[in-house]
Short mmCIF file of C-alpha atoms in Angstrom, two decimals:
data_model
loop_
_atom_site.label_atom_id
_atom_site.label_comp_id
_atom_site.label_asym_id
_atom_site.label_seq_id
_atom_site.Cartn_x
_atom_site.Cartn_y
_atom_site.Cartn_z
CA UNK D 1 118.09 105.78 46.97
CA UNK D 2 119.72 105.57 44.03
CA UNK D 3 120.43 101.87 42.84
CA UNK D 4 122.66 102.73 40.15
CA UNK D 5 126.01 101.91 42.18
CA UNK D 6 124.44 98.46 43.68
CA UNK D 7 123.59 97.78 39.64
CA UNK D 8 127.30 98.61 38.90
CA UNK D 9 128.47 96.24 41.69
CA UNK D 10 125.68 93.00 41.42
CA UNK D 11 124.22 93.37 38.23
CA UNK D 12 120.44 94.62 37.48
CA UNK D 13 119.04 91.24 37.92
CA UNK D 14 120.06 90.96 41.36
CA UNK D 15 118.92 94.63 41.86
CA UNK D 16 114.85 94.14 40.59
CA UNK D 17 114.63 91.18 42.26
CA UNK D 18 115.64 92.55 45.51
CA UNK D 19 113.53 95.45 45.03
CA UNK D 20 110.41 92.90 44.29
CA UNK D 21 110.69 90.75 46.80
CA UNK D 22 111.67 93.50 49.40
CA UNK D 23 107.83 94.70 49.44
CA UNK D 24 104.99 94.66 47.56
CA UNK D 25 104.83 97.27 44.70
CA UNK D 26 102.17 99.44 46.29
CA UNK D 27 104.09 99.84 49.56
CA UNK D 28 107.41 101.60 50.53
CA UNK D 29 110.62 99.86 50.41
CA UNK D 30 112.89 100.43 53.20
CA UNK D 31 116.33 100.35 51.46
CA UNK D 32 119.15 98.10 52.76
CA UNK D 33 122.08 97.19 51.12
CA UNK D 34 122.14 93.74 53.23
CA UNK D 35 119.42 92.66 51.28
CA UNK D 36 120.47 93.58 47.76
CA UNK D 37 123.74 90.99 49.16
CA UNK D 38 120.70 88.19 50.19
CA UNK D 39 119.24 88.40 46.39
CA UNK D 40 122.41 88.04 45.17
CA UNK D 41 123.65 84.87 46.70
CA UNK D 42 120.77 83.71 45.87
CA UNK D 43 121.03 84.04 42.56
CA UNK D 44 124.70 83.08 42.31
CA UNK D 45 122.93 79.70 44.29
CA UNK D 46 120.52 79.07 41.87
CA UNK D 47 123.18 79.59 39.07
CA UNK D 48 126.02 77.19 40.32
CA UNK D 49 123.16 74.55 41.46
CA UNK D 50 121.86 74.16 37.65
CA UNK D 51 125.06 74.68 35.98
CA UNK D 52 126.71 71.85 38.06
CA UNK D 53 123.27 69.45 37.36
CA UNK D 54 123.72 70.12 33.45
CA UNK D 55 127.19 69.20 33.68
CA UNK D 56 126.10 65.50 35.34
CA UNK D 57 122.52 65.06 33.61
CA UNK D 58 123.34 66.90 29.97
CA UNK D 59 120.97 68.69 28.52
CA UNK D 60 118.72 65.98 26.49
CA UNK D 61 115.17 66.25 27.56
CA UNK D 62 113.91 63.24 30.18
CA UNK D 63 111.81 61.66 30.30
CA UNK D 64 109.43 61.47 33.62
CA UNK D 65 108.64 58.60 34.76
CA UNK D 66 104.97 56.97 35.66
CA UNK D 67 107.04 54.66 38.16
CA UNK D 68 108.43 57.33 41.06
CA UNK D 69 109.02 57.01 44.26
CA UNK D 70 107.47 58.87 47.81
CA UNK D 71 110.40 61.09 47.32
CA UNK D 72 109.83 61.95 43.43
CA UNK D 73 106.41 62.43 43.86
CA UNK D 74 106.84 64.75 46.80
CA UNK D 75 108.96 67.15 44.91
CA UNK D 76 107.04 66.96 41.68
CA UNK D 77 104.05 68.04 43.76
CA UNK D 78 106.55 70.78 45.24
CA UNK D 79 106.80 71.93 41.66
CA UNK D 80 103.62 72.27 40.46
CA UNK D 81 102.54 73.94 43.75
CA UNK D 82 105.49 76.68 42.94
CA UNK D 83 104.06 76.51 39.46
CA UNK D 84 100.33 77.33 40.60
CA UNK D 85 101.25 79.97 43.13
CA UNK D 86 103.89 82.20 41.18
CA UNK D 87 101.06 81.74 37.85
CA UNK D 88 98.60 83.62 40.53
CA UNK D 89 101.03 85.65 42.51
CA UNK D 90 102.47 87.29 38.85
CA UNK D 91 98.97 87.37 37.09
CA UNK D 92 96.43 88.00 39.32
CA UNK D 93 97.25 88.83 42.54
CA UNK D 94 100.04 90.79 41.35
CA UNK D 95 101.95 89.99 45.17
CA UNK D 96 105.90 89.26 43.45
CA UNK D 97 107.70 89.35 46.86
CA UNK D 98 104.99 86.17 47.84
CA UNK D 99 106.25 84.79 44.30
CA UNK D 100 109.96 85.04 44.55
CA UNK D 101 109.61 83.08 48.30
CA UNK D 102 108.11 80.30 46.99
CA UNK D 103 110.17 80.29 43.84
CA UNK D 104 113.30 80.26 46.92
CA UNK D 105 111.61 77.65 49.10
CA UNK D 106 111.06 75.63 45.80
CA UNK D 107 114.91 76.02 44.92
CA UNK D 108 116.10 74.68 48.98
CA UNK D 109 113.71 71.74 48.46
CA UNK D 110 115.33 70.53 44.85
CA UNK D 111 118.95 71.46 46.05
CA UNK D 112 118.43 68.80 48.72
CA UNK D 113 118.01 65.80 46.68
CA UNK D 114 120.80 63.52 46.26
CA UNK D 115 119.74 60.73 44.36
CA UNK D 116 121.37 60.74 41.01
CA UNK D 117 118.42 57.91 39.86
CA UNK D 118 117.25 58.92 36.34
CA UNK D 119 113.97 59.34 37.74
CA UNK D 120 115.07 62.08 40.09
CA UNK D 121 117.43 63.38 36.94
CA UNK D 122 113.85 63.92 34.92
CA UNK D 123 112.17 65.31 38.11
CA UNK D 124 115.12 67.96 38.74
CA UNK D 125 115.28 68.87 35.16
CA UNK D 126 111.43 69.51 34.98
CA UNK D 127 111.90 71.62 38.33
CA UNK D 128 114.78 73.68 37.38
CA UNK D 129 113.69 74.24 34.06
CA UNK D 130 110.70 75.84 35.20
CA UNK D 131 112.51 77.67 38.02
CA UNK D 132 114.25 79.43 35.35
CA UNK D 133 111.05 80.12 33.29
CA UNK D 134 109.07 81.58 36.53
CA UNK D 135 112.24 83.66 37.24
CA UNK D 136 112.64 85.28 34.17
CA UNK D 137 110.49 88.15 34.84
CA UNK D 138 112.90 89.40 37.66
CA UNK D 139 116.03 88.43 36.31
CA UNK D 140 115.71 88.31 32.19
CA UNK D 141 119.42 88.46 31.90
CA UNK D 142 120.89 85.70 33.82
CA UNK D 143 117.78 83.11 33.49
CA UNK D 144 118.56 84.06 29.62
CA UNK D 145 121.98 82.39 29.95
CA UNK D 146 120.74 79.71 32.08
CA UNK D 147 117.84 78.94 29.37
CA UNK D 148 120.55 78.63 26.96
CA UNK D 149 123.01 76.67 28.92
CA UNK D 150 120.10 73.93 29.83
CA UNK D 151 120.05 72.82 25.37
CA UNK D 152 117.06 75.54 24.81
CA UNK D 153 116.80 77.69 21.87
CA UNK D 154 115.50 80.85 20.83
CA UNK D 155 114.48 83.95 24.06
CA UNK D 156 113.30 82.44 27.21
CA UNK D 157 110.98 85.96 26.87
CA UNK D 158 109.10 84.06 24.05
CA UNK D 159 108.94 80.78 25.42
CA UNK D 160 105.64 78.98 26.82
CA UNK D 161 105.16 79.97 30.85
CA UNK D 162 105.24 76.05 32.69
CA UNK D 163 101.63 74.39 32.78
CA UNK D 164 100.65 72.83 36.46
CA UNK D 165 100.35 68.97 36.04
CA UNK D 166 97.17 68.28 38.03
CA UNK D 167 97.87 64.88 38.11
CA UNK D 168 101.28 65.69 40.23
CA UNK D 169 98.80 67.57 42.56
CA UNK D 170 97.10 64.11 43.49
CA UNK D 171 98.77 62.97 46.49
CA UNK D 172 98.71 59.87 47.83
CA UNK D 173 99.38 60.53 51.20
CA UNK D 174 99.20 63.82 53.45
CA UNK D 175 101.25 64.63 57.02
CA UNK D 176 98.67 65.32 60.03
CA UNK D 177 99.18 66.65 62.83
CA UNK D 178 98.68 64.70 66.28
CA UNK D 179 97.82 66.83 69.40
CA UNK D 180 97.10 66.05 72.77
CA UNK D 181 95.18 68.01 75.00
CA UNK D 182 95.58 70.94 72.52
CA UNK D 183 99.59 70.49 72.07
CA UNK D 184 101.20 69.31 69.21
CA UNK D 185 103.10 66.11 70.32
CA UNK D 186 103.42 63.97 66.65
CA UNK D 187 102.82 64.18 63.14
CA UNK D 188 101.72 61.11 61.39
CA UNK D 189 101.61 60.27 57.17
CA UNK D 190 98.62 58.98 56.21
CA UNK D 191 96.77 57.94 52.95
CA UNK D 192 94.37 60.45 51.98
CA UNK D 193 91.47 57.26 51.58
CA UNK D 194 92.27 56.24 55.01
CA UNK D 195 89.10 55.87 57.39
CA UNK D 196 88.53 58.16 60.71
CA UNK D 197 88.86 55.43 62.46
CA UNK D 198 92.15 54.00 60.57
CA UNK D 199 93.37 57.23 61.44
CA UNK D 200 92.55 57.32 65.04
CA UNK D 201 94.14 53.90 65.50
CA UNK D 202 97.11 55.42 63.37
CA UNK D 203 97.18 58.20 66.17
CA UNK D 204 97.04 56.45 69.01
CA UNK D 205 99.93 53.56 68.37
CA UNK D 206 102.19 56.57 67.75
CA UNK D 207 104.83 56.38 70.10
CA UNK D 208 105.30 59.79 70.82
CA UNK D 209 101.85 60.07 71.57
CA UNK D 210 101.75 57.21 73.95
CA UNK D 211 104.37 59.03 75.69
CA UNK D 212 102.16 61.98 76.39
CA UNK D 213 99.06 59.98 77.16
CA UNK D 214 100.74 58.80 80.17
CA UNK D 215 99.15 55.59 79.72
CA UNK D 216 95.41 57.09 79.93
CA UNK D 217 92.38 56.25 78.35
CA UNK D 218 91.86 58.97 75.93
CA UNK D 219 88.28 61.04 76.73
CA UNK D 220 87.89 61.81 72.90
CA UNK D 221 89.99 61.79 70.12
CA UNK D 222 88.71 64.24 67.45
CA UNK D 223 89.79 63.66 63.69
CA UNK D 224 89.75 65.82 60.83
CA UNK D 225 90.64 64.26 57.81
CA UNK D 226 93.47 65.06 55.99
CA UNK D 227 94.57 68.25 58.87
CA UNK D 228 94.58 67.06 62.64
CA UNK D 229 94.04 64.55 65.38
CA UNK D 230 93.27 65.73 68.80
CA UNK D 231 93.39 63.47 71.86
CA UNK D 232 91.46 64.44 74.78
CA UNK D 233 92.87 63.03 77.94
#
């Protein structure tokens, strides 16, 4: 196939990083135009999301805040994952359709958050900034503009590739899964100190839970920290 009418029509940006994420380098790519259409709306998404947060934030750096909230934390530690995986996805593992997902699941989770608090503000500028840093490799031209349009000087090319914060990869509390009898009836949040048998108590005054108990005495209720409860009735 030759891409040069698809370049003509979307752009080259929109072109490579089709062709990346499509398949892995060492495997055929099965051509289809549909999908050349998917990389571009998503680019034209990622685009109109930080143009229209520049226009209501500025571009002055913020400053992040030691004081956030579940939510803030959450998506800093959605971040930093993105941060960590693309790093290893582009450098070592050398897997850039696993990259661009997460770059894409990153960009659904920070396009969801409606709190115009200037702790979110610092948050959202920290994540889109390095969205456009980690995209750069795929599509130089437009993050280029974006770079530019977000108060930053000089080629995003030479610019430093976004450090992972360890600290935003502490987390305070983790989601675990609640099953009973081997089906997966609740998930509970729980801190990551909490005590097996904290937990288990957690597990058992869930509602839905109760629901599927039926009002037995569980048999044996199996917890491992920090993944899964199971409730044997």
């Amino acid at each position: 196939v030759d891409p040069q009418a698809l370049i003509d029509q979307y752009g080259a940006d929109t072109v490579r990083l089709f062709s990346m994420f499509a398949a892995p380098p060492e495997q055929s790519l099965e051509w289809a135009d549909e999908g050349v259409e998917g990389a571009s709306r998503y680019l034209n998404r990622v685009w109109n999301h930080i143009h229209a947060f520049v226009k209501k934030a500025g571009t002055a750096a913020l400053s992040l805040s030691n004081d956030l909230n579940k939510d803030q934390k959450a998506l800093r530690l959605k971040i930093h994952q993105t941060i960590e995986k693309v790093t290893l996805d582009i450098g070592e593992r050398q897997t850039f359709n696993t990259a661009i997902a997460a770059m894409m699941e990153l960009t659904n989770a920070m396009q969801k958050i409606k709190d115009e608090s200037p702790e979110s503000r610092a948050v959202l500028q920290e994540g889109w900034q390095a969205l456009v840093m980690m995209l750069s490799p795929f599509a130089p031209h437009m993050t280029q503009s974006l770079w530019e349009s977000m108060g930053q000087d000089g080629l995003l090319c030479d610019a430093i590739w976004p450090e992972v914060d360890q600290s935003a990869l502490v987390q305070d509390e983790v989601n675990m899964a609640v099953q009973v009898n081997g089906k997966l009836r609740a998930t509970i949040s729980v801190p990551t100190d909490m005590s097996k048998a904290d937990i288990e108590a957690l597990a058992l005054a869930d509602e839905k839970v109760q629901k599927f108990m039926e009002g037995k005495t569980p048999k044996k209720v199996i917890v491992v920290p920090k993944k899964i409860v199971n409730v044997v009735v």
